[in-house]
Coordinates of C-alpha atoms and ligand atoms in Angstrom, one line a residue:
M1 CA 0.0 0.0 0.0
A2 CA 1.4 3.4 -0.9
E3 CA 2.3 5.3 2.2
N4 CA 3.8 8.5 0.9
T5 CA 2.9 8.6 -2.8
E6 CA -0.9 8.0 -2.6
R7 CA -2.8 11.1 -3.5
A8 CA -5.6 11.8 -0.9
D9 CA -8.2 12.0 -3.6
A10 CA -7.0 8.9 -5.6
F11 CA -8.4 5.5 -5.1
P12 CA -6.3 2.3 -5.6
F13 CA -7.3 0.0 -8.4
I14 CA -4.9 -2.9 -7.9
G15 CA -7.4 -5.7 -7.2
G16 CA -8.1 -6.8 -10.7
C17 CA -11.8 -7.0 -10.0
L18 CA -14.4 -4.4 -9.2
C19 CA -15.5 -6.0 -5.9
L20 CA -11.9 -6.4 -4.7
D21 CA -11.1 -2.8 -5.6
F22 CA -14.2 -1.7 -3.6
A23 CA -13.0 -3.8 -0.6
N24 CA -9.7 -1.9 -0.9
T25 CA -11.3 1.4 -0.2
V26 CA -9.8 1.1 3.4
R27 CA -6.2 1.7 4.1
W28 CA -4.5 -0.8 6.4
H29 CA -7.6 -2.9 6.2
A30 CA -6.2 -5.9 8.2
S31 CA -4.6 -3.7 10.9
D32 CA -6.0 -2.4 14.2
H33 CA -6.0 1.2 12.7
P34 CA -7.9 0.9 9.4
G35 CA -8.3 4.1 7.4
E36 CA -11.7 4.7 5.9
R37 CA -11.6 6.3 2.4
L38 CA -15.4 6.6 2.0
I39 CA -16.2 9.3 4.5
D40 CA -19.3 10.6 2.8
F41 CA -21.5 9.7 -0.1
S42 CA -19.6 12.0 -2.5
H43 CA -16.6 9.7 -2.0
L44 CA -18.6 6.7 -3.0
V45 CA -19.9 8.6 -6.1
R46 CA -16.3 9.6 -6.9
W47 CA -15.1 6.0 -6.5
S48 CA -17.8 4.8 -8.9
R49 CA -16.7 7.4 -11.5
S50 CA -13.0 6.2 -11.1
A51 CA -14.2 2.6 -11.3
G52 CA -16.1 3.4 -14.5
I53 CA -19.4 2.2 -13.1
L54 CA -21.5 5.3 -13.5
P55 CA -21.6 7.6 -16.5
E56 CA -20.8 11.2 -15.7
K57 CA -24.4 12.3 -16.1
E58 CA -25.7 9.7 -13.6
A59 CA -22.9 10.3 -11.1
N60 CA -23.7 14.1 -11.2
R61 CA -27.4 13.5 -10.7
L62 CA -26.6 11.2 -7.7
A63 CA -24.2 13.8 -6.3
R64 CA -26.9 16.5 -6.6
S65 CA -29.5 14.3 -5.0
A66 CA -27.1 13.6 -2.1
A67 CA -26.6 17.3 -1.5
V68 CA -30.4 17.7 -1.0
H69 CA -31.2 14.5 0.8
S70 CA -28.2 14.1 3.1
A71 CA -29.8 11.7 5.5
R72 CA -30.7 9.3 2.7
A73 CA -27.3 9.6 1.2
S74 CA -25.7 8.9 4.5
A75 CA -27.9 5.8 5.0
A76 CA -26.9 4.5 1.5
L77 CA -23.2 5.0 2.3
S78 CA -23.7 3.0 5.6
R79 CA -25.3 0.1 3.6
A80 CA -22.4 0.1 1.1
V81 CA -19.8 0.2 3.8
K82 CA -21.5 -2.6 5.8
A83 CA -21.7 -4.7 2.7
R84 CA -18.1 -3.9 1.8
E85 CA -16.9 -5.2 5.2
A86 CA -18.9 -8.4 4.9
M87 CA -17.4 -8.9 1.4
Y88 CA -13.9 -8.1 2.7
R89 CA -14.2 -10.8 5.4
V90 CA -15.5 -13.3 2.9
F91 CA -12.8 -12.7 0.4
A92 CA -10.0 -12.6 3.1
A93 CA -11.2 -16.0 4.4
I94 CA -11.1 -17.4 0.9
A95 CA -7.6 -15.9 0.3
H96 CA -6.4 -17.9 3.3
G97 CA -8.2 -21.1 2.4
R98 CA -10.8 -20.7 5.2
R99 CA -14.5 -21.1 5.0
P100 CA -16.2 -17.7 5.1
D101 CA -18.4 -16.9 8.2
K102 CA -22.0 -17.9 7.7
A103 CA -23.3 -14.6 9.0
D104 CA -21.2 -12.7 6.4
L105 CA -22.5 -14.9 3.6
D106 CA -26.1 -14.6 4.9
G107 CA -25.7 -10.8 5.0
F108 CA -24.3 -10.7 1.5
N109 CA -27.1 -12.8 0.2
K110 CA -29.7 -10.7 1.8
T111 CA -28.3 -7.5 0.2
L112 CA -27.9 -9.4 -3.1
A113 CA -31.6 -10.4 -3.0
E114 CA -32.7 -6.8 -2.4
S115 CA -30.7 -5.7 -5.4
L116 CA -32.1 -8.5 -7.5
A117 CA -35.6 -7.3 -6.7
R118 CA -34.6 -4.0 -8.3
S119 CA -33.0 -5.5 -11.4
R120 CA -34.7 -5.4 -14.8
I121 CA -33.8 -6.5 -18.3
C122 CA -34.3 -3.4 -20.6
P123 CA -34.0 -3.0 -24.3
T124 CA -31.0 -1.1 -25.7
E125 CA -30.0 0.0 -29.2
V126 CA -28.1 -3.3 -29.7
G127 CA -30.1 -5.7 -27.6
F128 CA -30.8 -5.9 -23.9
A129 CA -29.0 -4.9 -20.7
W130 CA -29.4 -5.2 -16.9
Q131 CA -30.7 -2.0 -15.4
W132 CA -31.7 -0.8 -12.1
A133 CA -35.5 0.0 -11.7
G134 CA -36.4 3.4 -10.5
A135 CA -33.5 5.7 -11.5
E136 CA -35.0 8.5 -9.4
D137 CA -34.5 6.4 -6.2
A138 CA -31.2 4.8 -7.1
W139 CA -29.2 5.3 -3.9
D140 CA -27.8 1.8 -4.0
I141 CA -26.9 1.6 -7.6
V142 CA -23.2 1.6 -7.0
L143 CA -23.5 -1.1 -4.4
W144 CA -25.7 -3.1 -6.9
H145 CA -22.8 -3.2 -9.4
I146 CA -20.4 -4.3 -6.7
L147 CA -22.6 -7.0 -5.4
W148 CA -23.0 -8.4 -9.0
S149 CA -19.2 -8.3 -9.4
A150 CA -18.8 -10.2 -6.1
A151 CA -21.4 -12.8 -7.0
E152 CA -19.8 -13.4 -10.4
L153 CA -16.3 -13.7 -8.8
L154 CA -17.5 -16.1 -6.1
T155 CA -19.1 -18.4 -8.6
S156 CA -16.2 -18.4 -11.1
K157 CA -13.0 -20.3 -11.2
A158 CA -11.2 -17.0 -10.6
M159 CA -12.4 -17.3 -7.0
R160 CA -9.4 -19.6 -6.3
R161 CA -7.1 -16.7 -7.4
I162 CA -8.3 -14.3 -4.6
G163 CA -5.2 -13.3 -2.6
Q164 CA -4.4 -10.9 0.1
C165 CA -1.3 -8.7 0.5
A166 CA 1.3 -10.6 2.6
D167 CA 2.4 -7.3 4.4
D168 CA 2.8 -8.2 8.1
R169 CA 1.7 -4.8 9.3
G170 CA -1.9 -5.1 8.2
C171 CA -2.1 -3.7 4.6
G172 CA -4.8 -6.3 4.0
W173 CA -5.5 -5.3 0.4
L174 CA -7.1 -8.0 -1.8
F175 CA -6.3 -8.9 -5.4
L176 CA -6.8 -11.5 -8.1
D177 CA -3.5 -13.4 -8.5
I178 CA -3.4 -13.9 -12.3
S179 CA 0.3 -14.7 -12.3
R180 CA 1.1 -17.9 -14.1
S181 CA 2.9 -19.3 -11.1
H182 CA 0.2 -18.2 -8.6
S183 CA 3.0 -16.4 -6.7
R184 CA 1.7 -12.9 -6.3
R185 CA 2.3 -11.9 -2.6
W186 CA 1.9 -8.1 -2.6
C187 CA -0.8 -5.6 -3.4
E188 CA 2.0 -3.7 -5.2
M189 CA 5.6 -4.6 -5.5
K190 CA 6.6 -0.9 -5.4
D191 CA 5.0 -0.5 -2.0
C192 CA 4.5 -3.4 0.4
G193 CA 6.8 -5.7 -1.7
N194 CA 9.7 -3.2 -1.6
R195 CA 9.2 -2.4 2.1
A196 CA 9.3 -6.1 3.0
K197 CA 12.4 -6.5 0.9
A198 CA 14.1 -3.6 2.6
R199 CA 13.2 -4.9 6.1
G200 CA 14.6 -8.3 5.1
F201 CA 17.8 -6.7 3.9
H202 CA 18.2 -4.6 7.1
A203 CA 17.5 -7.7 9.3
R204 CA 20.1 -9.7 7.4
A205 CA 22.6 -6.9 7.8
R206 CA 22.0 -6.6 11.5
A207 CA 22.4 -10.4 11.9
A208 CA 25.7 -10.3 10.0
T209 CA 27.0 -7.4 12.1
A210 CA 25.9 -9.2 15.4
S211 CA 27.7 -12.4 14.4
Ligands
ZN301 ZN1 0.0 -4.3 0.6

């Protein structure tokens, strides 16, 4: 995880999958001092723009609605963050070969069922597409995209490639390991990977001096 180089307004997209990138909207996610990046609803809208989920027009409309209906926006953000944390725990368990907690899966399925109830197949110029019913009340539309991404990942072969950064200070970021040798260990080599390498070098140097 970038400590010094990360811009305050930039979100990381190192996960290789929408739902994993969403799970990574917390710094030091596996530590006892996690840093929330989604402080208010506008951050969620901004993340969705960076992730390419919402077209600019729709993102702007959502941002304008949030400015008028702050309580509803804040409730939608809470739902997204709660779902994110359940997904994070499920993915982290899978990354370490553990069975996910039943309560987390139940919570995920409940939210997924609610989003399915709002899903529609609508005609487009070239065929049909999934759409969210009731655009005027689409507070959870970003979460809806993320839930679908998570459901697709969990039911695909790629599920076995979910990994978590091996940083021992609690980076906790998740990724899809698409390396041929299944050997990806770090969120980013230039951050956690290099820090671990430097610590290993200093430890070996100290040991050599002591002996
Ligand atoms: Zn990391």
